[in-house]
Amino acid sequence: MQQLSEFLRSKPPEHSEHQLGKPETITDLNSLIESLTTELDQGKAVHEAFLTKSDPILDALTKLFDGCIGAPYSPEQLGDIERG
């Protein structure tokens, strides 16, 4: 997005006839790009926090099933089960 913003700012004045060349349009677009960048950064922070913080549902399920589930099957046992 920053590249688009820099590209639009670098256009020479002779392109001011074009709609994207109008200063107010470029200003509006730059404002939109800044807003989107801010929202994406905030979303990234929320997502990272979600991935690193404790999950209360997982914690409750882990506590509920702790000690209630037996040892995993050995590869031989799994093979026997798959063969039927």
JSON list of C-alpha atoms in Angstrom, two decimals:
[
{"chain": "A", "resi": 1, "resn": "MET", "atom": "CA", "xyz": [0.00, 0.00, 0.00]},
{"chain": "A", "resi": 2, "resn": "GLN", "atom": "CA", "xyz": [2.86, 2.32, 0.75]},
{"chain": "A", "resi": 3, "resn": "GLN", "atom": "CA", "xyz": [4.21, 1.76, -2.76]},
{"chain": "A", "resi": 4, "resn": "LEU", "atom": "CA", "xyz": [0.87, 2.77, -4.25]},
{"chain": "A", "resi": 5, "resn": "SER", "atom": "CA", "xyz": [0.79, 5.89, -2.12]},
{"chain": "A", "resi": 6, "resn": "GLU", "atom": "CA", "xyz": [4.35, 6.83, -3.12]},
{"chain": "A", "resi": 7, "resn": "PHE", "atom": "CA", "xyz": [3.60, 6.13, -6.79]},
{"chain": "A", "resi": 8, "resn": "LEU", "atom": "CA", "xyz": [0.57, 8.42, -6.78]},
{"chain": "A", "resi": 9, "resn": "ARG", "atom": "CA", "xyz": [2.51, 11.20, -5.06]},
{"chain": "A", "resi": 10, "resn": "SER", "atom": "CA", "xyz": [5.32, 10.92, -7.62]},
{"chain": "A", "resi": 11, "resn": "LYS", "atom": "CA", "xyz": [3.08, 11.54, -10.64]},
{"chain": "A", "resi": 12, "resn": "PRO", "atom": "CA", "xyz": [4.01, 14.73, -12.47]},
{"chain": "A", "resi": 13, "resn": "PRO", "atom": "CA", "xyz": [1.52, 17.63, -12.53]},
{"chain": "A", "resi": 14, "resn": "GLU", "atom": "CA", "xyz": [0.72, 17.11, -16.24]},
{"chain": "A", "resi": 15, "resn": "HIS", "atom": "CA", "xyz": [-1.33, 14.11, -15.15]},
{"chain": "A", "resi": 16, "resn": "SER", "atom": "CA", "xyz": [-3.57, 16.31, -13.02]},
{"chain": "A", "resi": 17, "resn": "GLU", "atom": "CA", "xyz": [-6.28, 16.06, -15.70]},
{"chain": "A", "resi": 18, "resn": "HIS", "atom": "CA", "xyz": [-6.63, 12.39, -14.89]},
{"chain": "A", "resi": 19, "resn": "GLN", "atom": "CA", "xyz": [-9.00, 11.65, -12.02]},
{"chain": "A", "resi": 20, "resn": "LEU", "atom": "CA", "xyz": [-6.33, 9.88, -9.97]},
{"chain": "A", "resi": 21, "resn": "GLY", "atom": "CA", "xyz": [-4.04, 12.82, -10.55]},
{"chain": "A", "resi": 22, "resn": "LYS", "atom": "CA", "xyz": [-6.24, 15.38, -8.80]},
{"chain": "A", "resi": 23, "resn": "PRO", "atom": "CA", "xyz": [-4.63, 16.44, -5.54]},
{"chain": "A", "resi": 24, "resn": "GLU", "atom": "CA", "xyz": [-7.83, 15.96, -3.53]},
{"chain": "A", "resi": 25, "resn": "THR", "atom": "CA", "xyz": [-8.28, 12.44, -4.92]},
{"chain": "A", "resi": 26, "resn": "ILE", "atom": "CA", "xyz": [-4.70, 11.53, -4.06]},
{"chain": "A", "resi": 27, "resn": "THR", "atom": "CA", "xyz": [-5.17, 13.01, -0.58]},
{"chain": "A", "resi": 28, "resn": "ASP", "atom": "CA", "xyz": [-8.35, 10.95, -0.11]},
{"chain": "A", "resi": 29, "resn": "LEU", "atom": "CA", "xyz": [-6.61, 7.83, -1.37]},
{"chain": "A", "resi": 30, "resn": "ASN", "atom": "CA", "xyz": [-3.61, 8.40, 0.91]},
{"chain": "A", "resi": 31, "resn": "SER", "atom": "CA", "xyz": [-5.97, 8.84, 3.84]},
{"chain": "A", "resi": 32, "resn": "LEU", "atom": "CA", "xyz": [-7.70, 5.58, 2.94]},
{"chain": "A", "resi": 33, "resn": "ILE", "atom": "CA", "xyz": [-4.37, 3.78, 2.65]},
{"chain": "A", "resi": 34, "resn": "GLU", "atom": "CA", "xyz": [-3.30, 5.10, 6.07]},
{"chain": "A", "resi": 35, "resn": "SER", "atom": "CA", "xyz": [-6.62, 3.98, 7.59]},
{"chain": "A", "resi": 36, "resn": "LEU", "atom": "CA", "xyz": [-6.34, 0.52, 6.06]},
{"chain": "A", "resi": 37, "resn": "THR", "atom": "CA", "xyz": [-2.75, 0.19, 7.23]},
{"chain": "A", "resi": 38, "resn": "THR", "atom": "CA", "xyz": [-3.78, 1.14, 10.77]},
{"chain": "A", "resi": 39, "resn": "GLU", "atom": "CA", "xyz": [-6.68, -1.33, 10.74]},
{"chain": "A", "resi": 40, "resn": "LEU", "atom": "CA", "xyz": [-4.46, -4.13, 9.43]},
{"chain": "A", "resi": 41, "resn": "ASP", "atom": "CA", "xyz": [-1.83, -3.42, 12.10]},
{"chain": "A", "resi": 42, "resn": "GLN", "atom": "CA", "xyz": [-4.51, -3.47, 14.81]},
{"chain": "A", "resi": 43, "resn": "GLY", "atom": "CA", "xyz": [-5.97, -6.69, 13.41]},
{"chain": "A", "resi": 44, "resn": "LYS", "atom": "CA", "xyz": [-2.53, -8.27, 13.39]},
{"chain": "A", "resi": 45, "resn": "ALA", "atom": "CA", "xyz": [-2.02, -7.30, 17.04]},
{"chain": "A", "resi": 46, "resn": "VAL", "atom": "CA", "xyz": [-5.41, -8.77, 18.02]},
{"chain": "A", "resi": 47, "resn": "HIS", "atom": "CA", "xyz": [-4.68, -11.97, 16.11]},
{"chain": "A", "resi": 48, "resn": "GLU", "atom": "CA", "xyz": [-1.25, -12.34, 17.70]},
{"chain": "A", "resi": 49, "resn": "ALA", "atom": "CA", "xyz": [-2.74, -11.76, 21.16]},
{"chain": "A", "resi": 50, "resn": "PHE", "atom": "CA", "xyz": [-5.39, -14.40, 20.46]},
{"chain": "A", "resi": 51, "resn": "LEU", "atom": "CA", "xyz": [-2.73, -16.93, 19.51]},
{"chain": "A", "resi": 52, "resn": "THR", "atom": "CA", "xyz": [-0.56, -16.29, 22.56]},
{"chain": "A", "resi": 53, "resn": "LYS", "atom": "CA", "xyz": [-3.10, -15.87, 25.34]},
{"chain": "A", "resi": 54, "resn": "SER", "atom": "CA", "xyz": [-4.70, -18.65, 27.33]},
{"chain": "A", "resi": 55, "resn": "ASP", "atom": "CA", "xyz": [-7.76, -20.35, 25.82]},
{"chain": "A", "resi": 56, "resn": "PRO", "atom": "CA", "xyz": [-10.36, -20.80, 28.58]},
{"chain": "A", "resi": 57, "resn": "ILE", "atom": "CA", "xyz": [-12.34, -23.42, 26.62]},
{"chain": "A", "resi": 58, "resn": "LEU", "atom": "CA", "xyz": [-9.26, -25.51, 25.89]},
{"chain": "A", "resi": 59, "resn": "ASP", "atom": "CA", "xyz": [-8.20, -25.17, 29.53]},
{"chain": "A", "resi": 60, "resn": "ALA", "atom": "CA", "xyz": [-11.64, -26.36, 30.74]},
{"chain": "A", "resi": 61, "resn": "LEU", "atom": "CA", "xyz": [-11.66, -29.34, 28.35]},
{"chain": "A", "resi": 62, "resn": "THR", "atom": "CA", "xyz": [-8.11, -30.28, 29.30]},
{"chain": "A", "resi": 63, "resn": "LYS", "atom": "CA", "xyz": [-9.05, -30.19, 32.97]},
{"chain": "A", "resi": 64, "resn": "LEU", "atom": "CA", "xyz": [-12.25, -32.16, 32.31]},
{"chain": "A", "resi": 65, "resn": "PHE", "atom": "CA", "xyz": [-10.51, -34.97, 30.43]},
{"chain": "A", "resi": 66, "resn": "ASP", "atom": "CA", "xyz": [-7.27, -35.01, 32.41]},
{"chain": "A", "resi": 67, "resn": "GLY", "atom": "CA", "xyz": [-6.66, -38.57, 33.58]},
{"chain": "A", "resi": 68, "resn": "CYS", "atom": "CA", "xyz": [-9.74, -39.87, 31.76]},
{"chain": "A", "resi": 69, "resn": "ILE", "atom": "CA", "xyz": [-8.08, -40.82, 28.52]},
{"chain": "A", "resi": 70, "resn": "GLY", "atom": "CA", "xyz": [-5.82, -43.83, 28.24]},
{"chain": "A", "resi": 71, "resn": "ALA", "atom": "CA", "xyz": [-2.46, -44.21, 26.56]},
{"chain": "A", "resi": 72, "resn": "PRO", "atom": "CA", "xyz": [-2.31, -43.89, 22.79]},
{"chain": "A", "resi": 73, "resn": "TYR", "atom": "CA", "xyz": [-2.40, -47.02, 20.66]},
{"chain": "A", "resi": 74, "resn": "SER", "atom": "CA", "xyz": [0.93, -48.39, 19.49]},
{"chain": "A", "resi": 75, "resn": "PRO", "atom": "CA", "xyz": [1.62, -48.45, 15.74]},
{"chain": "A", "resi": 76, "resn": "GLU", "atom": "CA", "xyz": [0.97, -52.20, 15.76]},
{"chain": "A", "resi": 77, "resn": "GLN", "atom": "CA", "xyz": [-2.40, -51.75, 17.46]},
{"chain": "A", "resi": 78, "resn": "LEU", "atom": "CA", "xyz": [-3.36, -49.02, 14.98]},
{"chain": "A", "resi": 79, "resn": "GLY", "atom": "CA", "xyz": [-2.43, -51.34, 12.10]},
{"chain": "A", "resi": 80, "resn": "ASP", "atom": "CA", "xyz": [-4.60, -54.11, 13.56]},
{"chain": "A", "resi": 81, "resn": "ILE", "atom": "CA", "xyz": [-7.53, -51.69, 13.93]},
{"chain": "A", "resi": 82, "resn": "GLU", "atom": "CA", "xyz": [-7.17, -50.43, 10.35]},
{"chain": "A", "resi": 83, "resn": "ARG", "atom": "CA", "xyz": [-7.04, -53.97, 8.96]},
{"chain": "A", "resi": 84, "resn": "GLY", "atom": "CA", "xyz": [-10.18, -54.80, 10.94]}
]
